[in-house]
C-alpha positions as protocol buffer text, in pm:
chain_id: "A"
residue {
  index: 1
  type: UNK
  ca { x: 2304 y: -11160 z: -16330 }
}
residue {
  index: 2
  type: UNK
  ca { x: 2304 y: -10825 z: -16133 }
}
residue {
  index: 3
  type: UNK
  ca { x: 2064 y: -10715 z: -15844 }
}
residue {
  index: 4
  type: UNK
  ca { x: 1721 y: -10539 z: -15909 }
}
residue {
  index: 5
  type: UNK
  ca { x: 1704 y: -10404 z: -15527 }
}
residue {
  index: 6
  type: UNK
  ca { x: 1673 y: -10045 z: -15634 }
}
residue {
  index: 7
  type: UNK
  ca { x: 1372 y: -10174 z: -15735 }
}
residue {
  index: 8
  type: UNK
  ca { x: 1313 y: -10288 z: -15396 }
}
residue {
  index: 9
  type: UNK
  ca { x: 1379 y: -10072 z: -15186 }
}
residue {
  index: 10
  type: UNK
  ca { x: 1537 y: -10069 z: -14816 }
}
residue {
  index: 11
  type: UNK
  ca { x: 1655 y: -9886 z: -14540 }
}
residue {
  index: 12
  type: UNK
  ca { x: 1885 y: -10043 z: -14230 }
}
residue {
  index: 13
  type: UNK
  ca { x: 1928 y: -10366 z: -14413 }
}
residue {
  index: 14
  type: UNK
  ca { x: 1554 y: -10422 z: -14383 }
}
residue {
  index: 15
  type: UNK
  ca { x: 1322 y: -10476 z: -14674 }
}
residue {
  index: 16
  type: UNK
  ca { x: 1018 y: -10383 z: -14526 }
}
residue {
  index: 17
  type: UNK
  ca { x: 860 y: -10685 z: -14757 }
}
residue {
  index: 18
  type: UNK
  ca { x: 548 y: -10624 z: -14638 }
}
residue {
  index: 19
  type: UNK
  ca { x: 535 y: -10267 z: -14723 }
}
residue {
  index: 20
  type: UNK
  ca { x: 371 y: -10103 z: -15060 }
}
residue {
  index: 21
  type: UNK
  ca { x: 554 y: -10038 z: -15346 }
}
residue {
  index: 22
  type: UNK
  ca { x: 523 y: -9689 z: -15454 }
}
residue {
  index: 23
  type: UNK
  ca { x: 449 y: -9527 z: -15779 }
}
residue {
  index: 24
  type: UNK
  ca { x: 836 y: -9396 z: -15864 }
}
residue {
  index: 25
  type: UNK
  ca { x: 1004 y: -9720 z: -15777 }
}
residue {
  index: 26
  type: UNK
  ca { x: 772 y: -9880 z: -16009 }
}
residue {
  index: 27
  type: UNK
  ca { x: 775 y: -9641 z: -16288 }
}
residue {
  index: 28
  type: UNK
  ca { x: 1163 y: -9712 z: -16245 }
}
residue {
  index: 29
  type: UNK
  ca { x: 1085 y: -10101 z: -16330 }
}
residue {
  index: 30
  type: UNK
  ca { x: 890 y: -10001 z: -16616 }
}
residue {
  index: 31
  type: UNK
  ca { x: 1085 y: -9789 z: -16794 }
}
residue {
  index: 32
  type: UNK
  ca { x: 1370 y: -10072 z: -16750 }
}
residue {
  index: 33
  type: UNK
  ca { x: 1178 y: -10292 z: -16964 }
}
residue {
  index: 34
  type: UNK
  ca { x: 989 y: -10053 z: -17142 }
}
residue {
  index: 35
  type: UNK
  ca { x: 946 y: -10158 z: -17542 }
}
residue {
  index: 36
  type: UNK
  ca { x: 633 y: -10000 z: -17552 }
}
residue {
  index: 37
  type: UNK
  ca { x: 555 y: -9735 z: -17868 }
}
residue {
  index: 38
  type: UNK
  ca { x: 527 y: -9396 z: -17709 }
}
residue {
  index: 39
  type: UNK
  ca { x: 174 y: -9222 z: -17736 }
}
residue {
  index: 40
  type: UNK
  ca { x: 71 y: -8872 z: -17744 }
}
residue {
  index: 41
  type: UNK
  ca { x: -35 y: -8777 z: -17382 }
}
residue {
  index: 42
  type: UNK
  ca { x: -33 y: -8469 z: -17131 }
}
residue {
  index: 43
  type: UNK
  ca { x: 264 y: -8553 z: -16869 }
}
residue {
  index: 44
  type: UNK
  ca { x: 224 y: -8196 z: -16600 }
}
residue {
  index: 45
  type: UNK
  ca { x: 154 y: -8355 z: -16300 }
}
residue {
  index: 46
  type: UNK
  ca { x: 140 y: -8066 z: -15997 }
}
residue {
  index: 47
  type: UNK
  ca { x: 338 y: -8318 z: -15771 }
}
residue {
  index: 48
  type: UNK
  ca { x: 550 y: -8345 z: -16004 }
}
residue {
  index: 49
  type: UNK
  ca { x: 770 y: -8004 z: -15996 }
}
residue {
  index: 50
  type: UNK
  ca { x: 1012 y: -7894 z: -16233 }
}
residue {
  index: 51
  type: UNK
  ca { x: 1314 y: -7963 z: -16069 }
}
residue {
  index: 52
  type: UNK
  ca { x: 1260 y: -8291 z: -15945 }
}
residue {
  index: 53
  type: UNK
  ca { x: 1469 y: -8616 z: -16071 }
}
residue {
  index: 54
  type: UNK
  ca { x: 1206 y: -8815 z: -16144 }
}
residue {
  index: 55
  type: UNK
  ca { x: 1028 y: -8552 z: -16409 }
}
residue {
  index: 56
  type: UNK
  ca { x: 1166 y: -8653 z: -16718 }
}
residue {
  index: 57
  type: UNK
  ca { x: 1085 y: -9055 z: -16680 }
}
residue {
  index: 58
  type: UNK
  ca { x: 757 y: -8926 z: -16518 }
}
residue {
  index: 59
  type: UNK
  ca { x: 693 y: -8776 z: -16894 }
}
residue {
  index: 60
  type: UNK
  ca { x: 805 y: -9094 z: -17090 }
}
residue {
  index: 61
  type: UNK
  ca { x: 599 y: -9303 z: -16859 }
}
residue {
  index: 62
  type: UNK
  ca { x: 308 y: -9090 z: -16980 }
}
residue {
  index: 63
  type: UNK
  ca { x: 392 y: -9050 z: -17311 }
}
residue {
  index: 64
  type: UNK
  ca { x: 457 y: -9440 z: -17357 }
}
residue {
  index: 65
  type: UNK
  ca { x: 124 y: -9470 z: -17201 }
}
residue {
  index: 66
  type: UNK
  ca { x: 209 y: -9701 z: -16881 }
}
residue {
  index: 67
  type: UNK
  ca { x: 40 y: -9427 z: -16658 }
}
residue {
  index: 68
  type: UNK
  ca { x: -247 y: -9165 z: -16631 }
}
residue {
  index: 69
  type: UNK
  ca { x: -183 y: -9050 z: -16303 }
}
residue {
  index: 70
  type: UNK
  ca { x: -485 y: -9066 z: -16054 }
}
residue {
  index: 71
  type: UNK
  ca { x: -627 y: -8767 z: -16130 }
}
residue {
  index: 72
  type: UNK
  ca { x: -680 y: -8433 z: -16019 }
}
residue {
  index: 73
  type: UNK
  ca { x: -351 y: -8346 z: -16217 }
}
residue {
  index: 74
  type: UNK
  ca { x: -161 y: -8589 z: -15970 }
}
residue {
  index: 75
  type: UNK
  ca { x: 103 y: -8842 z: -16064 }
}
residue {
  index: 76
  type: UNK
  ca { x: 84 y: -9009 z: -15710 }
}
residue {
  index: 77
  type: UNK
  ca { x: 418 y: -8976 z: -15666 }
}
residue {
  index: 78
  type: UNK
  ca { x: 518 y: -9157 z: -15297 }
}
residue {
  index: 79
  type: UNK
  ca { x: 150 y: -9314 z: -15342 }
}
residue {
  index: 80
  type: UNK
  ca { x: 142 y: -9707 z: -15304 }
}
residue {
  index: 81
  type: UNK
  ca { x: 16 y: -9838 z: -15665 }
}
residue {
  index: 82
  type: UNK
  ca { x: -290 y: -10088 z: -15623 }
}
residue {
  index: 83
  type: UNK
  ca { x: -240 y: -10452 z: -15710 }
}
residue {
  index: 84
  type: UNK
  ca { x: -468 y: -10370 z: -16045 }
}
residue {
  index: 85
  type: UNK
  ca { x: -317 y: -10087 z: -16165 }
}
residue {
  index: 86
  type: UNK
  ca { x: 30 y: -10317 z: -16135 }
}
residue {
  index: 87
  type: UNK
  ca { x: -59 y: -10558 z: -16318 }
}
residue {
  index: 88
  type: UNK
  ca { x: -181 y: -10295 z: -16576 }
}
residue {
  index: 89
  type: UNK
  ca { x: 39 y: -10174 z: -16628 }
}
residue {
  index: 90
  type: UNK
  ca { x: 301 y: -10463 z: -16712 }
}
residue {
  index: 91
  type: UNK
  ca { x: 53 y: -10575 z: -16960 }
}
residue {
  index: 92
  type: UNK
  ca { x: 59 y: -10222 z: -17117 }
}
residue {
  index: 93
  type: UNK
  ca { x: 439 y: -10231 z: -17079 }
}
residue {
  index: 94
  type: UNK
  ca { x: 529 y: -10579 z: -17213 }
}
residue {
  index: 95
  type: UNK
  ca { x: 230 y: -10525 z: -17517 }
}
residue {
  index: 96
  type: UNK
  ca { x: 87 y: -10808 z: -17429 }
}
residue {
  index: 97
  type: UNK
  ca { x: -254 y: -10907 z: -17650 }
}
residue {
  index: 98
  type: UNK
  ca { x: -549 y: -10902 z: -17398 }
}
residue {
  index: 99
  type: UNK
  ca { x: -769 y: -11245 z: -17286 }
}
residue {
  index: 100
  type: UNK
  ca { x: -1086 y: -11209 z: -17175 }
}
residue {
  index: 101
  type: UNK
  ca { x: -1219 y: -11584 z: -17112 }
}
residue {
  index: 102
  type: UNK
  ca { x: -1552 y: -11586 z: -17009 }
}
residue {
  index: 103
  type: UNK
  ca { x: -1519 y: -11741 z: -16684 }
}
residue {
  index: 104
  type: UNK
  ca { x: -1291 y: -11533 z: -16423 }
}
residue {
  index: 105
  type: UNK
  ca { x: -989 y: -11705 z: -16281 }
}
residue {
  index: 106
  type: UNK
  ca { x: -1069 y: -11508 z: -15941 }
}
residue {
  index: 107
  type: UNK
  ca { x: -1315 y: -11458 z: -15699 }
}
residue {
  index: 108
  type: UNK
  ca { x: -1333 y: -11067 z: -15710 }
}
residue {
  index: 109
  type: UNK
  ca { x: -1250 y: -10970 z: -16065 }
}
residue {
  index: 110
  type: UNK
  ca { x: -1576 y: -11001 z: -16252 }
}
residue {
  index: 111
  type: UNK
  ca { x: -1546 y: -10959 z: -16654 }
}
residue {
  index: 112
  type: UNK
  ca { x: -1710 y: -10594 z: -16618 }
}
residue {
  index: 113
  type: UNK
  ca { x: -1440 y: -10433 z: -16416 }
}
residue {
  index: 114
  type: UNK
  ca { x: -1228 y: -10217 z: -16607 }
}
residue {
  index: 115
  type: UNK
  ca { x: -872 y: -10413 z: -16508 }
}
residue {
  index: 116
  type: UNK
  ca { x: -1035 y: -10741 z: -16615 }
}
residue {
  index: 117
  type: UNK
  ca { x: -844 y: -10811 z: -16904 }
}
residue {
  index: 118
  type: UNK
  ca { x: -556 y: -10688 z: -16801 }
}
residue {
  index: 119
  type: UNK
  ca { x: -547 y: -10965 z: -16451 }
}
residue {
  index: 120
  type: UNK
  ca { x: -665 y: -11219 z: -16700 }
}
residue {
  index: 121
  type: UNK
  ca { x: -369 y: -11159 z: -16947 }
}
residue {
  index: 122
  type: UNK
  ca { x: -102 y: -11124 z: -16678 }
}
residue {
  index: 123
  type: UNK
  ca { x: -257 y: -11503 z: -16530 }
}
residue {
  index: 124
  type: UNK
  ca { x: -200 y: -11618 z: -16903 }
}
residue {
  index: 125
  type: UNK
  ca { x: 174 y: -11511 z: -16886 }
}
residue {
  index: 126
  type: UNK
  ca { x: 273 y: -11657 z: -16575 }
}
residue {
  index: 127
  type: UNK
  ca { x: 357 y: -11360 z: -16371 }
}
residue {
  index: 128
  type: UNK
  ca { x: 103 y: -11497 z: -16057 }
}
residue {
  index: 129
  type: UNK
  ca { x: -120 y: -11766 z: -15955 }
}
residue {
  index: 130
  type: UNK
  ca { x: -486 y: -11878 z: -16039 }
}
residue {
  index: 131
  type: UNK
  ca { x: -727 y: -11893 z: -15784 }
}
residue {
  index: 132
  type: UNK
  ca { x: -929 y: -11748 z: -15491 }
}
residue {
  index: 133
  type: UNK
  ca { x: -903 y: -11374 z: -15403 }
}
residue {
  index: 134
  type: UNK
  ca { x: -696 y: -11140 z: -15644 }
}
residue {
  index: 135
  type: UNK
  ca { x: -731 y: -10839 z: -15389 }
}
residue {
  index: 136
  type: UNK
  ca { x: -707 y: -10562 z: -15654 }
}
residue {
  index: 137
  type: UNK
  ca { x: -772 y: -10271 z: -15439 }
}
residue {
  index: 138
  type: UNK
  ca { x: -469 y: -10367 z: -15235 }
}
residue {
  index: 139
  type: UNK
  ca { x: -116 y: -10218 z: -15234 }
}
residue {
  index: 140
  type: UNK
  ca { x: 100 y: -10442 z: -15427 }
}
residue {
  index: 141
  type: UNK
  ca { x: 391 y: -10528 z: -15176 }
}
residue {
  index: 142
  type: UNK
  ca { x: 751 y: -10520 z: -15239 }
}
residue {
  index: 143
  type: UNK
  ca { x: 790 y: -10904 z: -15186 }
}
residue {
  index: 144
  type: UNK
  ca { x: 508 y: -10979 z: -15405 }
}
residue {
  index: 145
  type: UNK
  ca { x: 677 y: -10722 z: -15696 }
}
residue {
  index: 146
  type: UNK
  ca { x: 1029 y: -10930 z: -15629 }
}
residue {
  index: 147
  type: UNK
  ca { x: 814 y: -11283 z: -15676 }
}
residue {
  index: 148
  type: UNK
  ca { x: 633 y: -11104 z: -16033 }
}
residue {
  index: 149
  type: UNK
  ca { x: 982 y: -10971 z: -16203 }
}
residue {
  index: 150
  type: UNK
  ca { x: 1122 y: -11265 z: -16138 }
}
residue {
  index: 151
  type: UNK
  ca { x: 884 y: -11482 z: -16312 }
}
residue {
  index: 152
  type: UNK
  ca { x: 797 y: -11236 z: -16629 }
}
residue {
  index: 153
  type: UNK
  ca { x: 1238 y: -11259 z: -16638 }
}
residue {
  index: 154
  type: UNK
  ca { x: 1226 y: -11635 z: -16591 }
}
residue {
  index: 155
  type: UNK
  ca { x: 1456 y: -11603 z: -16286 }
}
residue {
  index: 156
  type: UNK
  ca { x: 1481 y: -11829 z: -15995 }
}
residue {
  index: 157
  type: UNK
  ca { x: 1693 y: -11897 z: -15732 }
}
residue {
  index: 158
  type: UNK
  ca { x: 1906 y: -12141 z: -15625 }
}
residue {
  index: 159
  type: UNK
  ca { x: 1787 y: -12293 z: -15304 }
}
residue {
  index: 160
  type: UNK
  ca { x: 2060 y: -12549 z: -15251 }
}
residue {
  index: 161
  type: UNK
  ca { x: 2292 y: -12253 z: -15287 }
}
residue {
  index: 162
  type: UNK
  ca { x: 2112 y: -12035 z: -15069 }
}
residue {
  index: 163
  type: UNK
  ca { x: 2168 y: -12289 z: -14793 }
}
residue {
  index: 164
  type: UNK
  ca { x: 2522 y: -12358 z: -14821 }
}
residue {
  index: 165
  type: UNK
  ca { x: 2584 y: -11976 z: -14848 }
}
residue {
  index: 166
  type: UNK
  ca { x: 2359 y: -11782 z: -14635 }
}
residue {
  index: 167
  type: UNK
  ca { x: 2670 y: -11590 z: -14478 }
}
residue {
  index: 168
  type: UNK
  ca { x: 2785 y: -11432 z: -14773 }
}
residue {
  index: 169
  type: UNK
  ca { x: 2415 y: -11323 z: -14896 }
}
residue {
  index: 170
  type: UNK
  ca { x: 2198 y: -10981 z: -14887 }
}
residue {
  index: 171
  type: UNK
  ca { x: 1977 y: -11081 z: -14647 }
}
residue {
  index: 172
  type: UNK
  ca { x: 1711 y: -10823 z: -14441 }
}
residue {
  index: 173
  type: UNK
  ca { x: 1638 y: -10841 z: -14078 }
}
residue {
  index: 174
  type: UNK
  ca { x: 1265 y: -10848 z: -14146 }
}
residue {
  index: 175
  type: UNK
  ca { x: 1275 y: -11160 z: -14420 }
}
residue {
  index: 176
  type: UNK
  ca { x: 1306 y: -11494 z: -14266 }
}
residue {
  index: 177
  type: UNK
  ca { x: 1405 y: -11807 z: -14464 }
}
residue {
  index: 178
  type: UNK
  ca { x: 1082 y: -11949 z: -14437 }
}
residue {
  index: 179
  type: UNK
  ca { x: 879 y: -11595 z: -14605 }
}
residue {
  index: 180
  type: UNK
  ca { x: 767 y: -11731 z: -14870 }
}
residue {
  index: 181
  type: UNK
  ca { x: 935 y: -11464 z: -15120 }
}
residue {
  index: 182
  type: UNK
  ca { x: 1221 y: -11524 z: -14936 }
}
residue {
  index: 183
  type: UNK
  ca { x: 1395 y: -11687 z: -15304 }
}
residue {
  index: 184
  type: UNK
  ca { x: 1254 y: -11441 z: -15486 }
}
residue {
  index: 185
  type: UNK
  ca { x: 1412 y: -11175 z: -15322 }
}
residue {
  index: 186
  type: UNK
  ca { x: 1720 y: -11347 z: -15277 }
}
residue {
  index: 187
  type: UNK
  ca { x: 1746 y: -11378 z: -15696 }
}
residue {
  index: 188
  type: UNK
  ca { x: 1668 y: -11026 z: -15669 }
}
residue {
  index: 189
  type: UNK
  ca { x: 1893 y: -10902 z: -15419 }
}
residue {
  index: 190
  type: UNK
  ca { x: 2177 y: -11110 z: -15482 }
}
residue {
  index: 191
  type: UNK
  ca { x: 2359 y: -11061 z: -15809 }
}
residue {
  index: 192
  type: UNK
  ca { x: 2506 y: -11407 z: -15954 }
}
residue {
  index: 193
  type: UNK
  ca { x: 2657 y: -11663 z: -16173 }
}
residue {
  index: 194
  type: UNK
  ca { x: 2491 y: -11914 z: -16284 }
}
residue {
  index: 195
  type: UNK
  ca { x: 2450 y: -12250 z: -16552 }
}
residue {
  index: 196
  type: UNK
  ca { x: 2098 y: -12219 z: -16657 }
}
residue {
  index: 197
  type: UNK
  ca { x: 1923 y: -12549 z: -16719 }
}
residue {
  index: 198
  type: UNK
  ca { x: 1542 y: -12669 z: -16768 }
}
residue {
  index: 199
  type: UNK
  ca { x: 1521 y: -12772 z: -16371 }
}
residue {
  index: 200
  type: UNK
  ca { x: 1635 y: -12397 z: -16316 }
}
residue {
  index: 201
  type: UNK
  ca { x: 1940 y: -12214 z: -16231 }
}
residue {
  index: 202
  type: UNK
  ca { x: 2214 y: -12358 z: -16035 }
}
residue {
  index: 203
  type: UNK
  ca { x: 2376 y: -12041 z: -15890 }
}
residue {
  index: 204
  type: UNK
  ca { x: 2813 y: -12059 z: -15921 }
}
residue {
  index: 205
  type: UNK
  ca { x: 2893 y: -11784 z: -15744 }
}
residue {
  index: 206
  type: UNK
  ca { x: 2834 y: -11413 z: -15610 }
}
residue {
  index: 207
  type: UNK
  ca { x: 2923 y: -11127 z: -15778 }
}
C-alpha cells in the first residue's frame, strides 16, 4: 500500500491537521478515484489562468461534474472546501444512489437543504459517523479528509505496529499519538505491507 500524503499536505514535517483542505488538493483526490461519466459543462474559471498546472484536471473535474466552482466565474482555487460540498462531492464522484430517509441523522441538516441527500448517502456508506452536529458550513480539515479516504478505501491501521515502530514512521510535529486521526493518518502517510484479515490489517513492514 503506498502513501496518499500529497493528498495531505505538509510543510516542515508538520501536518497542520487542523488546517482546511483546499479545493486543488481535493480535486487531486477526486480525480484519483474518479469513475464518474463526464458531463457537458463550462470549465473557464478566471482564477484559473492558462498556464497554470492545475487547468487541465480543473476542466475534467468540471466536465465529470464533481465541481461548479463558487461562482462569479471562480474555481476557488487555494479556497478551503466546506464540509458539505466534500461530502458532495464524493457522492457525485463514487455515483453513489441518493437516500433521503425522512428523519435526519444530524442535528443541523434538515431534509430541505440542498446537500441533504448527499450527507445522508455518504452516512449510508460509512465514510463518517451518525449523530449530533454535522457542521456543514465548516472547512473540512485535513485529518478529518485522512479519517474519510480511509474508510470509503477500507483502510486501517495497524495500532500494535504503530507502537512497536514509531521510530521508523512519518510522523508530524503537530500530531500526537493520542489525536484522534492520529491512525488514520498514519495508514495514510505511511506506505505498507500488510495480511489483510476481517479484524483488519496487520501491517508487515514499511515500504
Amino acid at each position: 500500500y503506498y502513501p496518499l500524503l500529497f493528498l495531505l499536505g505538509r510543510s516542515s514535517n508538520r501536518l497542520l491537521m487542523l488546517a482546511p483542505f483546499a479545493a486543488l488538493p481535493f480535486l487531486a483526490l477526486c480525480l484519483l478515484f474518479s469513475t464518474a461519466p463526464a458531463q457537458a459543462a463550462s470549465a473557464g474559471y478566471s482564477d484559473i489562468p492558462s498556464g497554470h498546472w492545475s487547468k487541465e484536471s480543473v476542466a475534467r473535474a468540471t466536465e465529470l461534474g464533481l465541481f461548479q466552482g463558487v461562482g462569479d466565474g471562480l474555481f476557488g482555487r487555494g479556497q478551503p472546501i466546506p464540509r458539505a460540498a466534500f461530502v458532495t462531492a464524493l457522492v457525485r464522484l463514487f455515483g453513489w444512489d441518493e437516500v433521503s430517509p425522512s428523519t435526519p441523522a444530524f442535528t443541523d441538516v434538515e431534509p430541505h437543504r440542498w446537500f441533504y441527500a448527499a450527507v445522508e448517502t455518504a452516512l449510508a456508506h460509512g465514510v463518517m459517523d451518525a449523530g449530533g452536529a454535522f457542521r456543514p458550513d465548516k472547512s473540512i480539515t485535513r485529518a478529518e479528509v485522512s479519517a474519510i479516504v480511509n474508510r470509503m478505501l477500507e483502510r486501517e491501521a495497524d495500532p500494535a505496529y504503530l507502537a512497536a515502530h514509531q521510530a521508523e514512521l512519518l510522523e508530524f510535529r503537530d500530531l500526537p499519538a493520542t489525536h484522534w486521526a492520529y491512525d488514520h493518518i498514519m495508514e495514510a502517510a505511511n506506505g505498507h505491507t500488510y495480511v489483510s484479515a476481517a479484524s483488519g490489517e496487520t501491517w508487515t513492514g514499511l515500504k
